[in-house]
Coordinates of C-alpha atoms and ligand atoms in Angstrom, one line a residue:
X1 CA 77.4 113.5 115.1
X2 CA 76.8 117.0 113.9
X3 CA 78.0 119.5 116.5
X4 CA 80.4 117.0 118.1
X5 CA 83.1 119.2 119.6
X6 CA 85.9 116.9 118.5
X7 CA 84.8 117.1 114.9
X8 CA 84.0 120.7 114.8
X9 CA 87.5 121.4 116.1
X10 CA 88.6 119.8 112.8
X11 CA 91.8 118.3 114.1
X12 CA 93.6 116.9 111.0
X13 CA 96.0 114.0 111.0
X14 CA 98.9 116.3 110.3
X15 CA 98.0 118.8 113.1
X16 CA 97.5 115.9 115.5
X17 CA 100.8 114.3 114.7
X18 CA 102.8 117.5 114.8
X19 CA 101.1 118.7 118.0
X20 CA 103.6 118.8 120.9
X21 CA 100.9 117.2 123.2
X22 CA 100.7 114.1 121.0
X23 CA 103.2 111.6 122.5
X24 CA 105.0 110.5 119.4
X25 CA 108.7 110.7 118.5
X26 CA 109.8 113.3 116.0
X27 CA 110.3 111.5 112.7
X28 CA 107.6 109.0 113.3
X29 CA 105.0 111.7 112.9
X30 CA 106.4 112.6 109.5
X31 CA 106.4 109.0 108.5
X32 CA 102.8 108.5 109.4
X33 CA 101.8 111.7 107.6
X34 CA 103.4 110.3 104.5
X35 CA 101.6 107.0 104.8
X36 CA 98.4 109.0 105.2
X37 CA 99.1 110.9 102.0
X38 CA 99.8 107.8 100.0
X39 CA 96.7 106.2 101.4
X40 CA 94.7 109.0 99.8
X41 CA 96.1 108.1 96.4
X42 CA 95.3 104.4 97.0
X43 CA 91.8 105.4 98.1
X44 CA 91.2 107.4 94.9
X45 CA 92.5 104.5 92.8
X46 CA 90.3 101.9 94.6
X47 CA 87.4 104.3 94.2
X48 CA 87.7 104.6 90.4
X49 CA 89.3 101.2 89.6
X50 CA 86.4 100.1 87.5
X51 CA 86.4 103.3 85.4
X52 CA 90.1 103.2 84.8
X53 CA 90.6 99.5 83.9
X54 CA 92.3 98.6 87.2
X55 CA 90.0 95.7 88.2
X56 CA 91.2 92.1 87.9
X57 CA 94.4 90.3 88.2
X58 CA 97.8 90.7 86.6
X59 CA 98.1 87.0 85.8
X60 CA 101.1 86.7 88.1
X61 CA 101.3 84.8 91.4
X62 CA 103.0 86.3 94.4
X63 CA 105.4 84.6 96.9
X64 CA 102.4 83.3 98.9
X65 CA 101.1 81.5 95.8
X66 CA 98.2 83.9 95.5
X67 CA 97.0 85.8 92.4
X68 CA 98.2 89.4 92.3
X69 CA 95.5 92.0 91.6
X70 CA 96.4 95.0 89.4
X71 CA 95.7 97.3 92.4
X72 CA 98.0 95.2 94.7
X73 CA 101.0 96.0 92.4
X74 CA 100.1 99.6 91.8
X75 CA 99.6 100.3 95.5
X76 CA 102.8 98.5 96.4
X77 CA 104.8 100.6 94.0
X78 CA 103.3 103.9 95.2
X79 CA 104.0 103.0 98.8
X80 CA 107.5 101.9 98.1
X81 CA 108.3 105.1 96.2
X82 CA 106.7 107.3 98.9
X83 CA 108.6 105.6 101.8
X84 CA 111.9 105.8 99.9
X85 CA 111.2 109.5 99.4
X86 CA 110.8 110.2 103.2
X87 CA 114.5 109.4 103.7
X88 CA 113.4 107.8 106.9
X89 CA 112.8 104.2 105.8
X90 CA 115.8 101.9 105.6
X91 CA 114.1 98.6 105.0
X92 CA 110.7 97.5 103.7
X93 CA 108.8 94.2 103.7
X94 CA 105.7 93.9 101.7
X95 CA 103.2 91.1 101.0
X96 CA 103.8 91.8 97.3
X97 CA 107.6 91.6 97.4
X98 CA 109.4 88.3 97.8
X99 CA 112.5 89.8 99.3
X100 CA 112.8 92.8 101.6
X101 CA 113.9 96.1 100.0
X102 CA 116.9 97.8 101.5
X103 CA 117.4 101.5 100.8
X104 CA 121.1 102.1 101.6
X105 CA 120.9 105.9 101.4
X106 CA 118.1 106.0 104.0
X107 CA 119.9 103.9 106.6
X108 CA 120.8 106.7 109.0
X109 CA 120.6 106.5 112.8
X110 CA 117.0 106.6 113.9
X111 CA 115.6 105.3 110.6
X112 CA 112.8 102.7 110.3
X113 CA 111.8 99.3 109.1
X114 CA 108.3 99.3 107.7
X115 CA 106.3 96.1 106.9
X116 CA 103.1 96.5 105.0
X117 CA 100.3 94.9 103.1
X118 CA 99.4 97.5 100.4
X119 CA 95.9 96.1 99.6
X120 CA 94.6 93.7 102.2
X121 CA 91.5 91.8 101.3
X122 CA 92.2 92.2 97.6
X123 CA 89.6 89.6 96.5
X124 CA 87.0 92.3 97.5
X125 CA 88.3 94.8 94.9
X126 CA 86.4 93.4 91.9
X127 CA 83.1 93.4 93.8
X128 CA 83.5 97.0 95.1
X129 CA 83.9 95.6 98.6
X130 CA 86.0 97.1 101.4
X131 CA 89.8 96.7 101.3
X132 CA 92.6 98.2 103.4
X133 CA 96.3 98.9 103.8
X134 CA 98.1 97.7 106.9
X135 CA 101.5 98.9 108.2
X136 CA 103.9 98.2 111.0
X137 CA 106.9 100.3 112.0
X138 CA 110.1 99.3 113.9
X139 CA 113.3 101.1 114.5
X140 CA 116.3 99.9 112.4
X141 CA 118.9 98.5 114.8
X142 CA 121.9 97.5 112.7
X143 CA 124.0 99.1 110.0
X144 CA 124.0 97.9 106.5
X145 CA 122.4 95.2 104.4
X146 CA 123.9 92.3 106.5
X147 CA 121.7 93.4 109.4
X148 CA 118.5 93.3 107.4
X149 CA 117.2 90.0 108.7
X150 CA 118.0 90.9 112.3
X151 CA 116.3 94.3 111.8
X152 CA 113.1 92.7 110.4
X153 CA 112.7 89.5 112.3
X154 CA 111.7 90.9 115.7
X155 CA 108.8 90.5 118.1
X156 CA 105.7 92.6 117.7
X157 CA 106.4 94.2 121.0
X158 CA 109.2 96.1 119.3
X159 CA 106.9 97.9 117.0
X160 CA 106.9 101.7 117.6
X161 CA 103.7 102.3 115.5
X162 CA 101.2 100.4 113.5
X163 CA 98.0 101.3 111.7
X164 CA 95.6 100.5 108.9
X165 CA 93.6 102.4 106.4
X166 CA 90.2 101.2 105.5
X167 CA 88.8 102.0 102.1
X168 CA 85.1 101.7 103.0
X169 CA 82.1 104.0 102.6
X170 CA 84.5 106.4 104.2
X171 CA 88.2 106.1 104.1
X172 CA 89.6 105.9 107.6
X173 CA 93.2 106.1 109.0
X174 CA 93.6 104.3 112.3
X175 CA 97.0 104.2 114.1
X176 CA 98.6 103.4 117.5
X177 CA 102.0 104.5 118.6
X178 CA 102.4 103.2 122.1
X179 CA 99.8 105.1 124.0
X180 CA 96.3 105.1 122.4
X181 CA 94.5 104.2 119.2
X182 CA 93.1 107.1 117.2
X183 CA 90.8 107.0 114.1
X184 CA 90.6 109.7 111.4
X185 CA 88.1 110.0 108.6
X186 CA 89.0 111.4 105.2
X187 CA 87.0 114.6 104.6
X188 CA 86.9 115.0 100.8
X189 CA 86.1 118.7 100.9
X190 CA 89.2 119.4 103.1
X191 CA 91.2 116.7 101.3
X192 CA 92.5 115.7 104.7
X193 CA 91.9 113.2 107.5
X194 CA 90.0 114.6 110.5
X195 CA 90.0 113.1 114.0
X196 CA 86.6 111.4 114.4
X197 CA 87.5 108.5 116.7
X198 CA 89.9 109.7 119.5
X199 CA 91.1 107.1 122.0
X200 CA 89.3 104.0 120.7
X201 CA 88.6 101.5 123.4
X202 CA 87.4 98.0 122.5
X203 CA 84.5 96.7 124.5
X204 CA 85.4 94.0 127.0
X205 CA 83.0 91.6 125.3
X206 CA 81.1 91.6 122.1
X207 CA 78.2 90.0 120.3
X208 CA 79.8 88.9 117.0
X209 CA 82.5 86.4 115.8
X210 CA 84.2 86.7 112.5
X211 CA 85.8 83.7 110.8
X212 CA 85.6 81.9 107.4
X213 CA 83.0 79.4 108.5
X214 CA 83.5 77.5 105.2
X215 CA 86.7 76.1 106.6
X216 CA 84.8 74.4 109.5
X217 CA 85.6 70.9 108.5
X218 CA 89.3 71.6 108.1
X219 CA 89.8 73.2 111.6
X220 CA 91.2 71.5 114.6
X221 CA 88.9 70.3 117.3
X222 CA 89.4 73.3 119.7
X223 CA 88.6 75.8 116.9
X224 CA 85.4 73.9 116.0
X225 CA 84.5 73.8 119.7
X226 CA 85.0 77.6 120.1
X227 CA 82.7 78.3 117.1
X228 CA 80.1 75.7 118.2
X229 CA 80.1 77.4 121.7
X230 CA 79.6 80.9 120.3
X231 CA 76.8 79.8 118.0
X232 CA 74.9 77.8 120.6
X233 CA 72.0 79.7 122.1
X234 CA 72.3 80.5 125.9
X235 CA 70.5 83.6 127.1
X236 CA 72.6 84.0 130.3
X237 CA 75.9 84.3 128.4
X238 CA 74.5 86.4 125.5
X239 CA 74.7 83.6 123.0
X240 CA 74.4 82.9 120.1
X241 CA 76.9 85.5 118.8
X242 CA 76.2 86.8 115.3
X243 CA 78.5 85.8 112.5
X244 CA 80.0 88.7 110.5
X245 CA 82.7 88.1 107.8
X246 CA 83.7 90.5 105.1
X247 CA 86.8 88.6 104.0
X248 CA 88.9 91.7 104.5
X249 CA 90.8 91.7 107.7
X250 CA 90.9 95.4 107.9
X251 CA 87.1 95.7 107.7
X252 CA 86.5 92.8 110.0
X253 CA 88.9 94.1 112.6
X254 CA 87.7 97.6 112.4
X255 CA 84.2 96.5 113.3
X256 CA 85.6 94.3 116.0
X257 CA 87.6 97.2 117.4
X258 CA 84.6 99.5 117.6
X259 CA 81.9 97.0 118.6
X260 CA 83.8 94.2 120.3
X261 CA 83.7 90.5 119.6
X262 CA 86.2 88.1 118.1
X263 CA 88.1 87.8 114.7
X264 CA 89.8 84.5 114.0
X265 CA 91.9 83.1 111.2
X266 CA 92.8 79.7 112.7
X267 CA 95.2 77.1 111.3
X268 CA 93.9 73.9 109.7
X269 CA 94.2 70.6 111.5
X270 CA 97.3 68.5 110.7
X271 CA 100.7 69.5 109.4
X272 CA 99.6 70.7 105.9
X273 CA 100.5 74.0 104.3
X274 CA 97.6 75.8 106.0
X275 CA 98.4 74.5 109.5
X276 CA 99.3 78.1 110.6
X277 CA 96.2 79.7 108.9
X278 CA 96.6 82.3 106.1
X279 CA 97.5 85.6 107.6
X280 CA 101.1 86.8 107.8
X281 CA 102.8 87.8 111.0
X282 CA 104.9 90.8 110.0
X283 CA 102.5 92.9 108.0
X284 CA 99.0 91.6 108.9
X285 CA 98.9 89.9 112.3
X286 CA 101.5 91.8 114.5
X287 CA 100.3 95.3 113.5
X288 CA 96.7 94.4 114.2
X289 CA 97.7 92.8 117.5
X290 CA 99.6 96.0 118.5
X291 CA 96.6 98.2 117.7
X292 CA 94.0 96.0 119.4
X293 CA 96.1 95.6 122.6
X294 CA 96.5 99.4 122.8
X295 CA 92.8 99.7 122.6
X296 CA 92.4 97.3 125.6
X297 CA 92.0 94.1 123.6
X298 CA 93.9 90.9 123.3
X299 CA 95.5 88.9 120.5
X300 CA 96.9 85.3 120.6
X301 CA 97.4 82.2 118.6
X302 CA 95.3 80.3 121.2
X303 CA 98.5 79.3 122.9
X304 CA 100.7 82.4 123.0
X305 CA 100.5 86.2 122.8
X306 CA 101.0 87.3 119.2
X307 CA 103.3 90.2 120.1
X308 CA 105.7 87.8 121.8
X309 CA 106.3 85.6 118.8
X310 CA 109.8 85.8 117.4
X311 CA 109.5 85.7 113.6
X312 CA 111.7 83.3 111.7
X313 CA 110.7 84.2 108.1
X314 CA 109.6 87.3 106.3
X315 CA 106.3 85.9 105.1
X316 CA 105.6 83.6 108.0
X317 CA 102.0 82.8 108.8
X318 CA 100.4 82.5 112.2
X319 CA 97.0 81.6 113.5
X320 CA 95.2 84.6 115.1
X321 CA 92.4 85.1 117.6
X322 CA 91.9 88.8 118.3
X323 CA 89.4 91.1 119.7
X324 CA 87.6 91.8 123.0
X325 CA 89.7 90.6 126.0
X326 CA 87.0 88.5 127.5
X327 CA 86.1 86.8 124.2
X328 CA 89.7 86.0 123.4
X329 CA 90.4 84.6 126.9
X330 CA 87.3 82.4 126.5
X331 CA 88.6 81.1 123.1
X332 CA 92.0 80.5 124.6
X333 CA 90.5 78.3 127.3
X334 CA 89.4 75.9 124.6
X335 CA 92.9 75.7 123.1
X336 CA 94.4 75.2 126.5
X337 CA 92.1 72.4 127.4
X338 CA 90.3 74.3 130.2
X339 CA 86.9 73.9 128.5
Ligands
LIG1 P1 95.2 89.3 101.1 O1 96.1 90.2 101.8 O2 95.9 88.5 100.0 O3 94.0 89.9 100.5 O4 94.7 88.1 102.1 C1 94.4 88.5 103.4 C2 92.9 88.4 103.5 C3 92.4 89.0 104.8 O5 92.1 90.4 104.6 C4 91.1 88.2 105.1 O6 90.9 88.2 106.5 C5 91.5 86.9 104.6 O7 92.5 87.1 103.6 C6 90.3 86.2 104.0 O8 90.7 84.9 103.5 P2 89.6 83.8 103.2 O9 89.0 84.2 101.9 O10 90.4 82.5 103.2 O11 88.6 83.8 104.3
LIG2 MG1 96.7 90.8 103.3

């Protein structure tokens, strides 16, 4: 892309967010700039984890019953400290913290609630695979600690911004704040993110599906039928789709956003503990649904729009089908008994 006018203009994340022409409310820009800065620290640490003894697990188990990687904890602490420091974040919810964190001194009018997953896809860390950070921003509504639950447990439609950082061959910062989805690539020589993917639009239909196929025999009948359909050859409808699965939602969704197709983490059949799948609504599913919808895509559980779900718990899980609108609509037809 040498000579691309957008890149040669060198619009950095900071310049973009502070530009009067970018439709973003005042303090939100400052908050996103801070998250961008922290993500550079996380990127550096992910990059040299093997050299600095930061691979592997801490031996502790988090609230989800999952092993905590050293980098999960480190990144969580760095993000928490940085968000506190902004003076703008009143409440935080993290995959790595059992209870939300309330910062009394920051709870001024106009402050924010931020939900995040510091290192998403952490099982990829030890194999030098792609991981990411996901974040979701809402306005604080109430005053004081007693309003914390009401502030946090709100529909995805109430997000004012969401984004992810992908620590891949390049580190990318992608965000949406109500109008469009923009992607920035970290330029090491400038030590800054540069706008490389302005106004990302997801294709109406794709050629890939992304799901942990190893769970096939645990899925409900509609999920198995969606996957059977997509993998059955039929020239007229562009099938079979190819299967792509990194096991890091950020990486799998980033590809889906750029090239189209479908990402799913469905629930298992029955009433067991995995009936709602694996991914958490507040800091994984809702932010990704917000981004993908703003890029022209669609996100649902199969039965309802993700952004309309009223959360009831901080670490609630929900099934997700997300991606190109035509592909998601097709999958929904299986769940709704239309196919
Ligand atoms: P994590 O946040 O603990 O890493 O878990 C979330 C990740 C997602 O990034 C990914 O889509 C999924 O877990 C993969 O799970 P599985 O190994 O069951 O396919
Ligand atoms: Mg995660």
